[in-house]
Short mmCIF file of C-alpha atoms in Angstrom, two decimals:
data_model
loop_
_atom_site.label_atom_id
_atom_site.label_comp_id
_atom_site.label_asym_id
_atom_site.label_seq_id
_atom_site.Cartn_x
_atom_site.Cartn_y
_atom_site.Cartn_z
CA UNK A 84 0.05 0.07 -0.13
CA UNK A 85 3.08 2.30 0.67
CA UNK A 86 4.33 2.20 -2.98
CA UNK A 87 0.64 2.65 -4.30
CA UNK A 88 0.19 5.66 -1.81
CA UNK A 89 3.43 7.21 -3.42
CA UNK A 90 1.87 6.95 -7.02
CA UNK A 91 -1.34 8.70 -6.07
CA UNK A 92 0.44 11.60 -4.25
CA UNK A 93 2.01 12.61 -7.61
CA UNK A 94 -0.27 14.96 -9.48
CA UNK A 95 1.39 14.28 -12.89
CA UNK A 96 0.84 10.59 -12.50
CA UNK A 97 -2.73 10.90 -11.53
CA UNK A 98 -3.62 13.07 -14.81
CA UNK A 99 -1.71 10.57 -16.81
CA UNK A 100 -3.50 7.44 -15.13
CA UNK A 101 -6.88 9.35 -15.63
CA UNK A 102 -6.03 10.27 -19.39
CA UNK A 103 -4.93 6.53 -19.98
CA UNK A 104 -8.11 5.13 -18.26
CA UNK A 105 -10.60 7.11 -20.56
CA UNK A 106 -8.34 7.76 -23.73
CA UNK A 107 -9.59 4.33 -25.58
CA UNK A 108 -13.30 5.26 -25.09
CA UNK A 109 -12.83 8.63 -26.90
CA UNK A 110 -12.40 6.62 -30.06
CA UNK A 111 -16.17 5.49 -29.81
CA UNK A 112 -17.03 9.17 -30.92
CA UNK A 113 -15.42 8.34 -34.43
CA UNK A 114 -17.62 5.16 -34.69
CA UNK A 115 -20.44 7.11 -33.79
CA UNK A 116 -19.81 9.48 -36.75
CA UNK A 117 -18.88 6.60 -39.03
CA UNK A 118 -22.22 4.94 -38.08
CA UNK A 119 -24.14 8.34 -38.84
CA UNK A 120 -22.29 8.74 -42.23
CA UNK A 121 -22.95 5.16 -43.48
CA UNK A 122 -26.08 4.28 -41.75
CA UNK A 123 -24.58 0.94 -40.65
CA UNK A 124 -23.94 -0.10 -37.04
CA UNK A 125 -21.47 -2.79 -36.30
CA UNK A 126 -21.72 -5.28 -33.59
CA UNK A 127 -20.53 -3.53 -30.40
CA UNK A 128 -17.38 -5.60 -30.07
CA UNK A 129 -16.34 -4.71 -33.79
CA UNK A 130 -16.36 -1.17 -32.31
CA UNK A 131 -13.84 -2.13 -29.49
CA UNK A 132 -10.65 -0.08 -29.09
CA UNK A 133 -8.48 -3.33 -29.87
CA UNK A 134 -10.54 -4.10 -33.10
CA UNK A 135 -8.68 -1.11 -34.77
CA UNK A 136 -11.72 -0.38 -36.82
CA UNK A 137 -10.79 3.49 -37.25
CA UNK A 138 -9.26 2.95 -40.56
CA UNK A 139 -10.31 6.37 -41.72
CA UNK A 140 -8.40 8.38 -39.17
CA UNK A 141 -5.22 6.08 -39.51
CA UNK A 142 -5.41 4.10 -36.23
CA UNK A 143 -4.51 7.23 -34.69
CA UNK A 144 -6.01 6.38 -31.36
CA UNK A 145 -4.26 3.01 -31.17
CA UNK A 146 -0.95 4.67 -32.13
CA UNK A 147 -1.06 7.29 -29.38
CA UNK A 148 -1.98 4.64 -26.71
CA UNK A 149 -0.13 1.39 -27.76
CA UNK A 150 3.05 2.74 -29.54
CA UNK A 151 4.28 4.78 -26.35
CA UNK A 152 2.76 2.45 -23.89
CA UNK A 153 6.20 1.32 -22.22
CA UNK A 154 6.84 5.03 -21.74
CA UNK A 155 3.70 5.75 -19.90
CA UNK A 156 4.25 2.87 -17.68
CA UNK A 157 7.89 3.80 -16.99
CA UNK A 158 6.62 7.26 -15.99
CA UNK A 159 3.76 5.98 -13.57
CA UNK A 160 5.31 2.81 -11.88
CA UNK A 161 9.11 3.05 -12.11
CA UNK A 162 9.81 6.70 -11.56
CA UNK A 163 9.80 6.32 -7.56
CA UNK A 164 12.54 3.80 -7.84
CA UNK A 165 14.76 6.25 -9.91
CA UNK A 166 13.79 9.09 -7.26
CA UNK A 167 14.79 6.86 -4.59
CA UNK A 168 18.17 5.91 -6.07
CA UNK A 169 18.77 9.53 -7.09
CA UNK A 170 18.06 10.79 -3.41
CA UNK A 171 19.73 7.78 -1.53
CA UNK A 172 16.27 7.18 0.05
CA UNK A 173 16.57 3.63 -1.45
CA UNK A 174 18.99 2.70 1.10
CA UNK A 175 17.05 3.83 3.96
CA UNK A 176 13.98 1.59 2.65
CA UNK A 177 15.98 -1.16 1.79
CA UNK A 178 17.63 -1.31 5.49
CA UNK A 179 13.91 -0.74 6.96
CA UNK A 180 12.20 -3.64 5.03
CA UNK A 181 14.99 -5.61 3.63
CA UNK A 182 16.33 -5.59 0.11
CA UNK A 183 14.58 -8.37 -1.24
CA UNK A 184 11.16 -7.00 0.03
CA UNK A 185 11.78 -3.64 -1.26
CA UNK A 186 12.36 -5.08 -4.77
CA UNK A 187 9.47 -7.79 -4.51
CA UNK A 188 6.86 -5.11 -3.45
CA UNK A 189 7.97 -2.65 -6.13
CA UNK A 190 7.67 -5.64 -8.74
CA UNK A 191 4.34 -6.40 -7.68
CA UNK A 192 3.11 -2.76 -7.63
CA UNK A 193 4.30 -2.48 -11.12
CA UNK A 194 3.14 -5.83 -12.72
CA UNK A 195 -0.30 -5.42 -11.13
CA UNK A 196 -0.63 -1.71 -11.61
CA UNK A 197 0.38 -1.95 -15.34
CA UNK A 198 -1.87 -4.90 -15.86
CA UNK A 199 -4.80 -3.18 -13.93
CA UNK A 200 -4.42 0.34 -15.79
CA UNK A 201 -4.52 -1.24 -19.28
CA UNK A 202 -7.32 -3.85 -18.42
CA UNK A 203 -9.67 -1.36 -16.73
CA UNK A 204 -9.23 1.31 -19.45
CA UNK A 205 -10.11 -1.64 -22.09
CA UNK A 206 -13.03 -2.73 -19.99
CA UNK A 207 -14.30 0.93 -19.70
CA UNK A 208 -14.23 1.27 -23.62
CA UNK A 209 -15.97 -2.22 -23.99
CA UNK A 210 -18.62 -1.13 -21.66
CA UNK A 211 -18.93 2.27 -23.61
CA UNK A 212 -19.19 0.69 -27.16
CA UNK A 213 -21.72 -2.14 -25.68
CA UNK A 214 -24.01 0.81 -24.63
CA UNK A 215 -23.61 3.11 -27.65
CA UNK A 216 -23.91 0.33 -30.21
CA UNK A 217 -26.48 -1.92 -28.52
CA UNK A 218 -28.43 -3.70 -31.32
CA UNK A 219 -25.79 -3.22 -33.92
CA UNK A 220 -25.62 -6.02 -36.35
CA UNK A 221 -23.02 -4.89 -38.95
CA UNK A 222 -20.37 -7.64 -39.64
CA UNK A 223 -16.89 -6.73 -40.84
CA UNK A 224 -15.97 -10.46 -41.82
CA UNK A 225 -16.51 -12.03 -45.14
CA UNK A 226 -17.25 -15.58 -45.23
CA UNK A 227 -13.97 -16.24 -46.95
CA UNK A 228 -12.26 -15.31 -43.89
CA UNK A 229 -14.19 -17.62 -41.86
CA UNK A 230 -11.80 -20.79 -42.40
CA UNK A 231 -9.75 -20.80 -39.26
CA UNK A 232 -11.09 -22.45 -35.91
CA UNK A 233 -9.81 -19.34 -34.01
CA UNK A 234 -11.55 -16.67 -36.13
CA UNK A 235 -14.82 -19.01 -36.18
CA UNK A 236 -14.42 -18.82 -32.29
CA UNK A 237 -14.07 -15.00 -32.39
CA UNK A 238 -17.08 -14.51 -34.45
CA UNK A 239 -19.22 -16.83 -32.22
CA UNK A 240 -17.85 -15.32 -28.93
CA UNK A 241 -17.09 -11.79 -29.79
CA UNK A 242 -17.09 -10.21 -26.21
CA UNK A 243 -15.11 -13.07 -24.67
CA UNK A 244 -12.69 -12.63 -27.46
CA UNK A 245 -12.45 -8.78 -26.74
CA UNK A 246 -11.85 -9.75 -23.18
CA UNK A 247 -9.24 -12.34 -23.93
CA UNK A 248 -7.22 -9.86 -26.24
CA UNK A 249 -7.71 -7.09 -23.50
CA UNK A 250 -6.08 -9.50 -20.67
CA UNK A 251 -3.17 -10.31 -23.25
CA UNK A 252 -2.39 -6.30 -23.81
CA UNK A 253 -2.69 -6.24 -19.95
CA UNK A 254 -0.54 -8.78 -19.16
CA UNK A 255 2.21 -7.50 -21.78
CA UNK A 256 2.14 -4.12 -19.92
CA UNK A 257 2.38 -5.64 -16.64
CA UNK A 258 5.56 -7.49 -17.93
CA UNK A 259 6.76 -4.05 -19.37
CA UNK A 260 6.18 -2.29 -16.23
CA UNK A 261 7.71 -4.77 -14.21
CA UNK A 262 11.00 -4.99 -16.42
CA UNK A 263 11.07 -1.24 -16.15
CA UNK A 264 11.09 -1.19 -12.32
CA UNK A 265 13.59 -3.90 -12.00
CA UNK A 266 16.10 -1.91 -14.52
CA UNK A 267 15.53 1.18 -12.35
CA UNK A 268 16.20 -0.38 -9.04
CA UNK A 269 19.60 -2.10 -10.57
CA UNK A 270 20.82 0.32 -13.24
CA UNK A 271 19.72 3.52 -11.72
CA UNK A 272 20.18 5.57 -14.70
CA UNK A 273 17.04 7.16 -16.43
CA UNK A 274 18.45 7.22 -19.95
CA UNK A 275 19.67 3.70 -19.87
CA UNK A 276 16.38 2.45 -18.48
CA UNK A 277 13.92 4.23 -20.77
CA UNK A 278 16.31 3.64 -23.74
CA UNK A 279 16.61 -0.04 -23.27
CA UNK A 280 12.96 -0.58 -22.50
CA UNK A 281 11.75 1.52 -25.47
CA UNK A 282 14.57 -0.29 -27.64
CA UNK A 283 13.24 -3.63 -26.95
CA UNK A 284 9.67 -2.43 -27.45
CA UNK A 285 10.42 -1.13 -30.93
CA UNK A 286 12.21 -4.17 -31.88
CA UNK A 287 9.11 -6.22 -31.05
CA UNK A 288 7.05 -3.45 -32.79
CA UNK A 289 9.26 -3.07 -36.08
CA UNK A 290 9.86 -6.65 -36.84
CA UNK A 291 7.75 -8.40 -39.74
CA UNK A 292 5.18 -9.82 -37.36
CA UNK A 293 4.97 -6.79 -35.24
CA UNK A 294 3.80 -7.15 -31.55
CA UNK A 295 0.85 -4.72 -32.53
CA UNK A 296 -0.71 -7.89 -34.28
CA UNK A 297 -1.11 -9.22 -30.59
CA UNK A 298 -3.34 -6.31 -29.80
CA UNK A 299 -5.87 -6.63 -32.81
CA UNK A 300 -8.99 -8.65 -31.97
CA UNK A 301 -11.60 -9.84 -34.72
CA UNK A 302 -8.55 -9.67 -37.29
CA UNK A 303 -7.37 -12.18 -39.62
CA UNK A 304 -4.14 -13.29 -37.78
CA UNK A 305 -4.38 -16.77 -36.52
CA UNK A 306 -2.87 -18.31 -33.30
CA UNK A 307 0.28 -19.57 -35.23
CA UNK A 308 1.18 -15.96 -35.41
CA UNK A 309 -0.16 -14.80 -32.32
CA UNK A 310 0.97 -17.27 -29.73
CA UNK A 311 4.48 -16.86 -30.81
CA UNK A 312 4.26 -12.94 -30.19
CA UNK A 313 2.94 -13.41 -26.75
CA UNK A 314 5.56 -15.77 -25.85
CA UNK A 315 8.42 -13.49 -27.17
CA UNK A 316 7.23 -10.72 -25.26
CA UNK A 317 6.77 -12.34 -22.00
CA UNK A 318 10.12 -14.28 -22.29
CA UNK A 319 11.89 -11.02 -23.08
CA UNK A 320 10.68 -8.88 -20.57
CA UNK A 321 10.41 -11.87 -18.07
CA UNK A 322 13.91 -12.91 -18.57
CA UNK A 323 15.11 -9.14 -18.25
CA UNK A 324 13.44 -8.98 -14.92
CA UNK A 325 14.69 -12.19 -13.66
CA UNK A 326 18.47 -11.40 -14.57
CA UNK A 327 18.55 -8.47 -12.99
CA UNK A 328 16.80 -9.35 -9.99
CA UNK A 329 19.34 -12.33 -9.34
CA UNK A 330 22.10 -9.56 -9.86
CA UNK A 331 20.77 -7.51 -7.27
CA UNK A 332 19.76 -10.28 -4.54
CA UNK A 333 22.50 -12.68 -5.14
CA UNK A 334 25.67 -10.51 -6.20
CA UNK A 335 25.05 -7.22 -4.34
CA UNK A 336 25.31 -5.99 -0.96
CA UNK A 337 22.15 -5.71 1.27
CA UNK A 338 22.31 -2.16 0.93
CA UNK A 339 21.29 -0.97 -2.44
#
């Protein structure tokens, strides 16, 4: 609870959290306009933020939310550790509660905080589109696309599929936040921490099968593409966290 209170005591982070929670829902206004212009109302889940339906505006909402996502998470969940290191307060906390507990508590805060922030933001959007577009029957799929069992499952369980992809996005967010916090505790240099996390993120983002495919529900991408992307992200940020955790708890002194 102590670490959570520290986040809420910062006005900038409060503002950023609030903005991220409701930013995905703002995209629903684009879908309302599209429905008014075309007269066609899609099933509510096809207007979900991760459905990426706003082609007419270049997916700008997804770009602003997902592309810099690690930066948002670092600012919210890792900044305290960097400030503790810069001020020396980290040594007081480590001696008071123990180094391992300090690290573990910060890792838990970051993982569950990053997971909850993104998942709740997407749940709010999902609720909004179900309210605004209740009764919609427009379908974005052609029959020629429904050849894969996973795509068929998505069309038959639209809301469940939306929740699944929201949970996957939240899981990756939690892993990124946790890795950023572990790096902040171990490396302590803001430029290195931010630079490394963003570098890893854009490596995943820019490669042929981009990690962004993992955050596109109701799309043509199948499990043979999506599952390896999730595994890569979890292993990459998970391994980063484990390596630096072992470094700090096995090979460093008790004082940080």
